[in-house]
């Protein structure tokens, strides 16, 4: 993503978006668990949780791209850090898609096993981001 700025007001963009991803991914996961347990919460606040989850996907993608740019400049990035950055957008995407599907299913009153799947993926995502 060559259109991304390297800095914002002199600060590297990467740490800023990493913090957004670090907050939004577990926050949307915790809210997704509330959606699973409380269908009324899902119906009422589902749109907000969906927006937060997709914001997490965006933050994870931008963090990955800006991290690659920054690593070229710094050239001392630990391997574990770069590997985490490579897979995190996929975890965030899986969580966001399932949260959206759960909210849509709750609106129609047809949840099925989707709640359990969302809970499972959320736990996996939270463990992966820890």
PDB file of C-alpha atoms in Angstrom, residues 4-112:
ATOM      1  CA  UNK A   4       0.112   5.070   3.189  1.00  0.00           C
ATOM      2  CA  UNK A   5       2.078   7.824   4.885  1.00  0.00           C
ATOM      3  CA  UNK A   6       5.109   6.711   6.884  1.00  0.00           C
ATOM      4  CA  UNK A   7       4.413   9.199   9.673  1.00  0.00           C
ATOM      5  CA  UNK A   8       1.627  11.265  11.193  1.00  0.00           C
ATOM      6  CA  UNK A   9       2.848  14.494  12.789  1.00  0.00           C
ATOM      7  CA  UNK A  10       6.347  13.046  12.951  1.00  0.00           C
ATOM      8  CA  UNK A  11       5.299   9.773  14.616  1.00  0.00           C
ATOM      9  CA  UNK A  12       5.703   6.501  12.711  1.00  0.00           C
ATOM     10  CA  UNK A  13       2.287   5.292  11.537  1.00  0.00           C
ATOM     11  CA  UNK A  14       2.986   1.661  12.406  1.00  0.00           C
ATOM     12  CA  UNK A  15       2.880   1.922  16.226  1.00  0.00           C
ATOM     13  CA  UNK A  16      -0.291   4.003  16.022  1.00  0.00           C
ATOM     14  CA  UNK A  17      -2.233   1.468  13.956  1.00  0.00           C
ATOM     15  CA  UNK A  18      -0.806  -1.457  15.919  1.00  0.00           C
ATOM     16  CA  UNK A  19      -2.336   0.044  19.054  1.00  0.00           C
ATOM     17  CA  UNK A  20      -5.667   0.380  17.246  1.00  0.00           C
ATOM     18  CA  UNK A  21      -5.547  -3.291  16.223  1.00  0.00           C
ATOM     19  CA  UNK A  22      -4.443  -4.406  19.694  1.00  0.00           C
ATOM     20  CA  UNK A  23      -7.465  -2.655  21.206  1.00  0.00           C
ATOM     21  CA  UNK A  24     -10.093  -3.342  18.539  1.00  0.00           C
ATOM     22  CA  UNK A  25      -9.475  -7.062  17.959  1.00  0.00           C
ATOM     23  CA  UNK A  26      -9.988  -8.196  21.584  1.00  0.00           C
ATOM     24  CA  UNK A  27     -12.682  -5.559  22.204  1.00  0.00           C
ATOM     25  CA  UNK A  28     -14.759  -6.739  19.269  1.00  0.00           C
ATOM     26  CA  UNK A  29     -14.117 -10.322  20.404  1.00  0.00           C
ATOM     27  CA  UNK A  30     -15.363  -9.604  23.924  1.00  0.00           C
ATOM     28  CA  UNK A  31     -18.432  -7.859  22.544  1.00  0.00           C
ATOM     29  CA  UNK A  32     -18.991 -10.813  20.198  1.00  0.00           C
ATOM     30  CA  UNK A  33     -19.085 -13.106  23.230  1.00  0.00           C
ATOM     31  CA  UNK A  34     -21.753 -10.840  24.724  1.00  0.00           C
ATOM     32  CA  UNK A  35     -23.648 -11.161  21.452  1.00  0.00           C
ATOM     33  CA  UNK A  36     -23.459 -14.950  21.770  1.00  0.00           C
ATOM     34  CA  UNK A  37     -24.692 -14.968  25.363  1.00  0.00           C
ATOM     35  CA  UNK A  38     -27.272 -12.179  25.039  1.00  0.00           C
ATOM     36  CA  UNK A  39     -29.197 -12.197  21.749  1.00  0.00           C
ATOM     37  CA  UNK A  40     -30.940  -8.935  22.722  1.00  0.00           C
ATOM     38  CA  UNK A  41     -27.498  -7.315  23.022  1.00  0.00           C
ATOM     39  CA  UNK A  42     -26.703  -8.663  19.567  1.00  0.00           C
ATOM     40  CA  UNK A  43     -29.816  -7.197  18.013  1.00  0.00           C
ATOM     41  CA  UNK A  44     -29.355  -3.816  19.686  1.00  0.00           C
ATOM     42  CA  UNK A  45     -25.574  -3.337  19.562  1.00  0.00           C
ATOM     43  CA  UNK A  46     -24.647  -5.737  16.755  1.00  0.00           C
ATOM     44  CA  UNK A  47     -24.103  -2.963  14.197  1.00  0.00           C
ATOM     45  CA  UNK A  48     -21.588  -1.256  16.497  1.00  0.00           C
ATOM     46  CA  UNK A  49     -19.746  -4.537  17.112  1.00  0.00           C
ATOM     47  CA  UNK A  50     -19.672  -5.234  13.367  1.00  0.00           C
ATOM     48  CA  UNK A  51     -18.165  -1.784  12.696  1.00  0.00           C
ATOM     49  CA  UNK A  52     -15.557  -2.291  15.443  1.00  0.00           C
ATOM     50  CA  UNK A  53     -14.676  -5.737  14.069  1.00  0.00           C
ATOM     51  CA  UNK A  54     -14.210  -4.432  10.523  1.00  0.00           C
ATOM     52  CA  UNK A  55     -12.215  -1.501  11.922  1.00  0.00           C
ATOM     53  CA  UNK A  56      -9.975  -4.109  13.540  1.00  0.00           C
ATOM     54  CA  UNK A  57      -9.486  -5.774  10.155  1.00  0.00           C
ATOM     55  CA  UNK A  58      -8.507  -2.440   8.623  1.00  0.00           C
ATOM     56  CA  UNK A  59      -6.143  -1.638  11.482  1.00  0.00           C
ATOM     57  CA  UNK A  60      -4.514  -5.077  11.224  1.00  0.00           C
ATOM     58  CA  UNK A  61      -4.010  -4.710   7.472  1.00  0.00           C
ATOM     59  CA  UNK A  62      -2.550  -1.215   7.778  1.00  0.00           C
ATOM     60  CA  UNK A  63      -0.338  -2.370  10.673  1.00  0.00           C
ATOM     61  CA  UNK A  64       0.985  -5.214   8.515  1.00  0.00           C
ATOM     62  CA  UNK A  65       1.754  -2.946   5.579  1.00  0.00           C
ATOM     63  CA  UNK A  66       3.293  -0.140   7.628  1.00  0.00           C
ATOM     64  CA  UNK A  67       5.304  -2.708   9.568  1.00  0.00           C
ATOM     65  CA  UNK A  68       6.840  -3.936   6.336  1.00  0.00           C
ATOM     66  CA  UNK A  69       7.729  -0.373   5.383  1.00  0.00           C
ATOM     67  CA  UNK A  70       9.203   0.310   8.817  1.00  0.00           C
ATOM     68  CA  UNK A  71      11.175  -2.955   8.861  1.00  0.00           C
ATOM     69  CA  UNK A  72      12.938  -1.908   5.665  1.00  0.00           C
ATOM     70  CA  UNK A  73      14.085   1.248   7.430  1.00  0.00           C
ATOM     71  CA  UNK A  74      14.976  -0.323  10.785  1.00  0.00           C
ATOM     72  CA  UNK A  75      16.183  -3.741   9.571  1.00  0.00           C
ATOM     73  CA  UNK A  76      16.059  -5.246  13.094  1.00  0.00           C
ATOM     74  CA  UNK A  77      12.524  -6.577  13.322  1.00  0.00           C
ATOM     75  CA  UNK A  78      12.197  -9.833  15.322  1.00  0.00           C
ATOM     76  CA  UNK A  79      10.892 -12.737  13.258  1.00  0.00           C
ATOM     77  CA  UNK A  80       8.043 -13.531  15.675  1.00  0.00           C
ATOM     78  CA  UNK A  81       6.828  -9.953  15.372  1.00  0.00           C
ATOM     79  CA  UNK A  82       6.702 -10.059  11.578  1.00  0.00           C
ATOM     80  CA  UNK A  83       5.052 -13.489  11.540  1.00  0.00           C
ATOM     81  CA  UNK A  84       2.343 -12.260  13.916  1.00  0.00           C
ATOM     82  CA  UNK A  85       1.775  -9.257  11.694  1.00  0.00           C
ATOM     83  CA  UNK A  86       1.437 -11.477   8.639  1.00  0.00           C
ATOM     84  CA  UNK A  87      -1.358 -13.648  10.086  1.00  0.00           C
ATOM     85  CA  UNK A  88      -3.250 -11.153  12.249  1.00  0.00           C
ATOM     86  CA  UNK A  89      -5.343  -9.675   9.405  1.00  0.00           C
ATOM     87  CA  UNK A  90      -6.667 -13.170   8.649  1.00  0.00           C
ATOM     88  CA  UNK A  91      -7.663 -13.767  12.277  1.00  0.00           C
ATOM     89  CA  UNK A  92      -9.345 -10.364  12.400  1.00  0.00           C
ATOM     90  CA  UNK A  93     -11.125 -11.034   9.096  1.00  0.00           C
ATOM     91  CA  UNK A  94     -12.470 -14.409  10.257  1.00  0.00           C
ATOM     92  CA  UNK A  95     -13.739 -12.832  13.456  1.00  0.00           C
ATOM     93  CA  UNK A  96     -15.350  -9.897  11.611  1.00  0.00           C
ATOM     94  CA  UNK A  97     -17.136 -12.136   9.099  1.00  0.00           C
ATOM     95  CA  UNK A  98     -18.520 -14.370  11.858  1.00  0.00           C
ATOM     96  CA  UNK A  99     -19.652 -11.384  13.932  1.00  0.00           C
ATOM     97  CA  UNK A 100     -21.488 -10.010  10.901  1.00  0.00           C
ATOM     98  CA  UNK A 101     -23.115 -13.395  10.232  1.00  0.00           C
ATOM     99  CA  UNK A 102     -24.120 -13.745  13.890  1.00  0.00           C
ATOM    100  CA  UNK A 103     -25.736 -10.323  13.930  1.00  0.00           C
ATOM    101  CA  UNK A 104     -27.612 -11.043  10.684  1.00  0.00           C
ATOM    102  CA  UNK A 105     -28.758 -14.426  12.013  1.00  0.00           C
ATOM    103  CA  UNK A 106     -29.956 -12.870  15.277  1.00  0.00           C
ATOM    104  CA  UNK A 107     -31.959 -10.282  13.353  1.00  0.00           C
ATOM    105  CA  UNK A 108     -33.737 -13.126  11.563  1.00  0.00           C
ATOM    106  CA  UNK A 109     -34.075 -15.243  14.703  1.00  0.00           C
ATOM    107  CA  UNK A 110     -32.097 -18.144  13.170  1.00  0.00           C
ATOM    108  CA  UNK A 111     -28.826 -18.530  15.006  1.00  0.00           C
ATOM    109  CA  UNK A 112     -28.239 -22.315  15.017  1.00  0.00           C
TER     110      UNK A 112
END
